[in-house]
Structure formats: C-alpha cells, structure tokens
Amino acid sequence: IIPLVESVVDKLELSGEHSIMVQAIEETGLREMLEKTADTIPQLDGSYTVNQIRYTILAVTDKQYREQGINDLPSLCNYLKATDEAGKIDVPMSDSSHVLFRYINYHILSGAYTKEELVYTAVDGDKKVLDSGLANEIITIQTLDGISMLNRGSEDSCAFVRSNIPACNGYIHRI
C-alpha cells in the first residue's frame, strides 16, 4: 500500500488539468493553508493537542475555463471582476476583498467530504446548504432524478464531473 502524502494542492498540480486554479491558489497566498494537515495547540498543562486539518476543493479544470474564454490568470480576474460586484481588483491578490481571493475561497469547504456526504439529504430533491470558505456565501447541492447539481437554478450551476479524489488532507471534486 502506498501512503497518501500529497495535499489537495499537490494533487491539483500533479493532475496537470488545473494549472489556472493552482496559479490562483499560489497568487492568493492560500497554498500554505491548503497544504496543512494538522495544527498543534499548546495546552495550559504543558501538553499539546493535535487537530487534523481537512479541506474539500471544488475544482475547475483548465478545459472548463477555456470553454468560458479564460486562458490564464489575468483573463480569470477580468471575468471575475465582471461577475463579482463585491470583489475588488485594485488590491493585492492576497487581500480578502480581491475577486480572485474571494473566488478561490468560495471553492474551498472546511472539512473532508466525499460526494456521498455532500449530496446526501433525507428526502430526494431537498437542497443541502453548505458554508463555502468565502464569508457569508453558501453553496447549495440538490439531487433530482439522480443528478446532483451545485447551485441548481443559478447562473453558475454545475455538476460533479469527477469525485472523491483523495489527498492527505481532504478531497477534490471536479465540477
């Protein structure tokens, strides 16, 4: 058995299909956060507690970007500027108000979720609401007739293309 040692970012990078998203993660300064696997917290009694850190990435491929006329990071920023009224472009990309920072955080979920966990609802057709990594922004998932859609009914709705890609600190789902 080969141990799983690649982080969610490493897996995106190794796939060769997510160069724009990986570059966006780099430019926003989020790579270090997304490569962490644990956090050691000192306790008052001198001992330490280790908390596992897990993420779920909703990843967009370079091919999907190209279909939208996005071929590189500047064209992604221009696209986002036109679609994100709250985001800014005249601040550093690592600033939480930059459109790219907001966009990447929207595609990050705190915790490791398989597709089955993401789409499960007690009643078929119910919407599941998840907090994205972007403050005050949610992602909805709804399954109808066996097809699970993210943000069904909105302009940015999409489906799962490939799911449950494991990493040492979470899962990747291509959307």
XYZ file of C-alpha atoms in Angstrom:
175
model
C 0.000 0.000 0.000
C 1.363 3.401 -0.996
C 0.663 6.101 1.599
C -1.232 9.175 0.501
C 1.153 12.107 1.017
C 0.008 14.752 -1.473
C -2.045 17.693 -0.219
C -5.137 18.882 -2.069
C -2.983 21.495 -3.845
C -0.303 18.936 -4.728
C -2.990 16.683 -6.230
C -4.400 19.548 -8.302
C -0.900 20.360 -9.520
C 0.017 16.743 -10.304
C -3.129 16.239 -12.378
C -1.894 18.756 -14.960
C -5.509 19.784 -15.538
C -5.794 22.616 -13.017
C -2.901 24.972 -13.778
C -5.049 28.120 -13.672
C -6.623 27.138 -10.353
C -3.234 26.189 -8.860
C -1.762 29.500 -10.011
C -4.728 31.304 -8.437
C -4.141 29.444 -5.154
C -0.469 30.466 -5.288
C -1.158 34.127 -6.105
C -3.747 34.494 -3.366
C -1.352 33.081 -0.779
C -3.672 30.194 0.076
C -1.281 27.357 -0.809
C 0.316 27.249 2.639
C -3.100 26.988 4.301
C -4.237 24.254 1.901
C -1.079 22.197 2.448
C -1.505 21.963 6.215
C -2.555 18.611 7.579
C -2.548 19.332 11.310
C -2.301 22.115 13.846
C -0.552 21.613 17.175
C -2.051 23.626 20.020
C -0.240 24.002 23.358
C -2.404 23.406 26.416
C -2.207 25.153 29.815
C -0.849 21.990 31.446
C 2.120 21.895 29.054
C 0.711 19.158 26.842
C -0.271 19.554 23.204
C -3.410 18.838 21.238
C -3.126 17.984 17.560
C -6.100 18.953 15.409
C -6.375 17.421 11.955
C -6.994 19.962 9.188
C -9.082 18.827 6.232
C -10.453 20.538 3.132
C -12.734 19.794 0.230
C -11.880 21.549 -3.011
C -14.471 22.093 -5.729
C -12.030 22.255 -8.636
C -12.466 23.741 -12.088
C -10.274 22.347 -14.883
C -8.315 24.390 -17.411
C -10.552 22.931 -20.120
C -13.641 24.300 -18.400
C -12.011 27.707 -18.077
C -11.076 27.697 -21.785
C -14.708 26.956 -22.669
C -15.531 30.267 -20.944
C -12.772 32.101 -22.842
C -10.452 32.079 -19.805
C -6.907 31.077 -20.762
C -4.812 32.476 -17.913
C -4.961 34.196 -14.552
C -5.436 37.756 -15.905
C -8.418 36.636 -18.022
C -9.890 34.843 -14.979
C -9.524 38.049 -12.932
C -11.222 40.072 -15.674
C -14.060 37.557 -15.847
C -14.448 37.632 -12.060
C -14.365 41.424 -11.969
C -17.356 41.458 -14.313
C -19.316 38.936 -12.219
C -18.390 39.763 -8.597
C -19.763 43.161 -7.601
C -18.400 42.875 -4.047
C -14.873 41.949 -5.120
C -12.046 44.329 -5.899
C -9.239 44.113 -8.434
C -7.122 47.102 -7.382
C -5.813 45.423 -4.205
C -3.199 42.648 -3.786
C -4.481 39.192 -4.779
C -3.805 38.028 -1.216
C -6.281 40.617 0.094
C -9.552 39.005 1.184
C -11.519 41.538 -0.895
C -9.734 40.698 -4.188
C -12.017 38.928 -6.685
C -9.552 36.039 -7.091
C -9.167 35.508 -3.343
C -12.956 35.508 -2.967
C -13.358 33.099 -5.896
C -10.815 30.563 -4.627
C -12.238 30.673 -1.097
C -15.710 30.024 -2.495
C -14.369 26.738 -3.907
C -12.964 25.584 -0.549
C -15.013 23.767 2.070
C -13.682 23.291 5.574
C -13.613 19.551 6.250
C -13.130 16.460 4.089
C -16.372 15.480 2.363
C -16.958 12.658 -0.070
C -19.504 13.260 -2.804
C -21.875 10.945 -0.994
C -21.646 13.096 2.135
C -22.094 16.283 0.129
C -25.188 15.177 -1.770
C -26.971 13.188 0.947
C -30.332 14.522 2.081
C -33.070 12.655 3.899
C -35.602 13.488 1.185
C -34.814 13.268 -2.532
C -34.940 16.726 -4.085
C -34.137 18.607 -0.873
C -31.384 21.195 -1.096
C -28.343 20.878 1.102
C -26.772 24.180 2.119
C -23.031 24.357 2.808
C -20.825 27.190 4.002
C -18.122 27.982 1.482
C -14.728 29.300 2.511
C -15.965 32.753 1.494
C -17.620 34.544 4.390
C -21.417 34.831 4.097
C -21.541 32.806 0.870
C -23.171 29.401 0.576
C -23.184 26.539 -1.883
C -26.351 24.531 -2.407
C -26.441 20.950 -3.627
C -29.594 19.303 -4.886
C -30.134 15.876 -6.425
C -33.066 15.403 -8.786
C -33.562 12.283 -10.888
C -30.146 11.018 -9.794
C -28.262 14.125 -10.987
C -26.535 16.192 -8.303
C -26.101 19.882 -9.099
C -24.329 22.641 -7.242
C -26.288 25.901 -7.068
C -29.118 24.480 -9.206
C -31.170 27.192 -10.839
C -28.486 29.852 -10.602
C -26.326 31.260 -13.370
C -23.292 29.409 -12.009
C -24.882 25.978 -11.531
C -22.718 22.975 -12.336
C -22.483 19.236 -11.849
C -19.864 16.931 -10.416
C -17.541 15.727 -13.197
C -15.259 13.507 -11.116
C -15.492 12.997 -7.386
C -13.700 11.678 -4.339
C -10.144 12.352 -5.470
C -8.304 11.705 -2.203
C -5.466 13.769 -0.766
C -3.702 13.512 2.576
C -5.742 16.456 3.869
C -9.081 16.104 2.136
C -10.892 15.501 -1.129
C -11.104 17.121 -4.521
C -14.261 17.137 -6.633
C -14.067 18.310 -10.224
C -17.084 20.406 -11.065
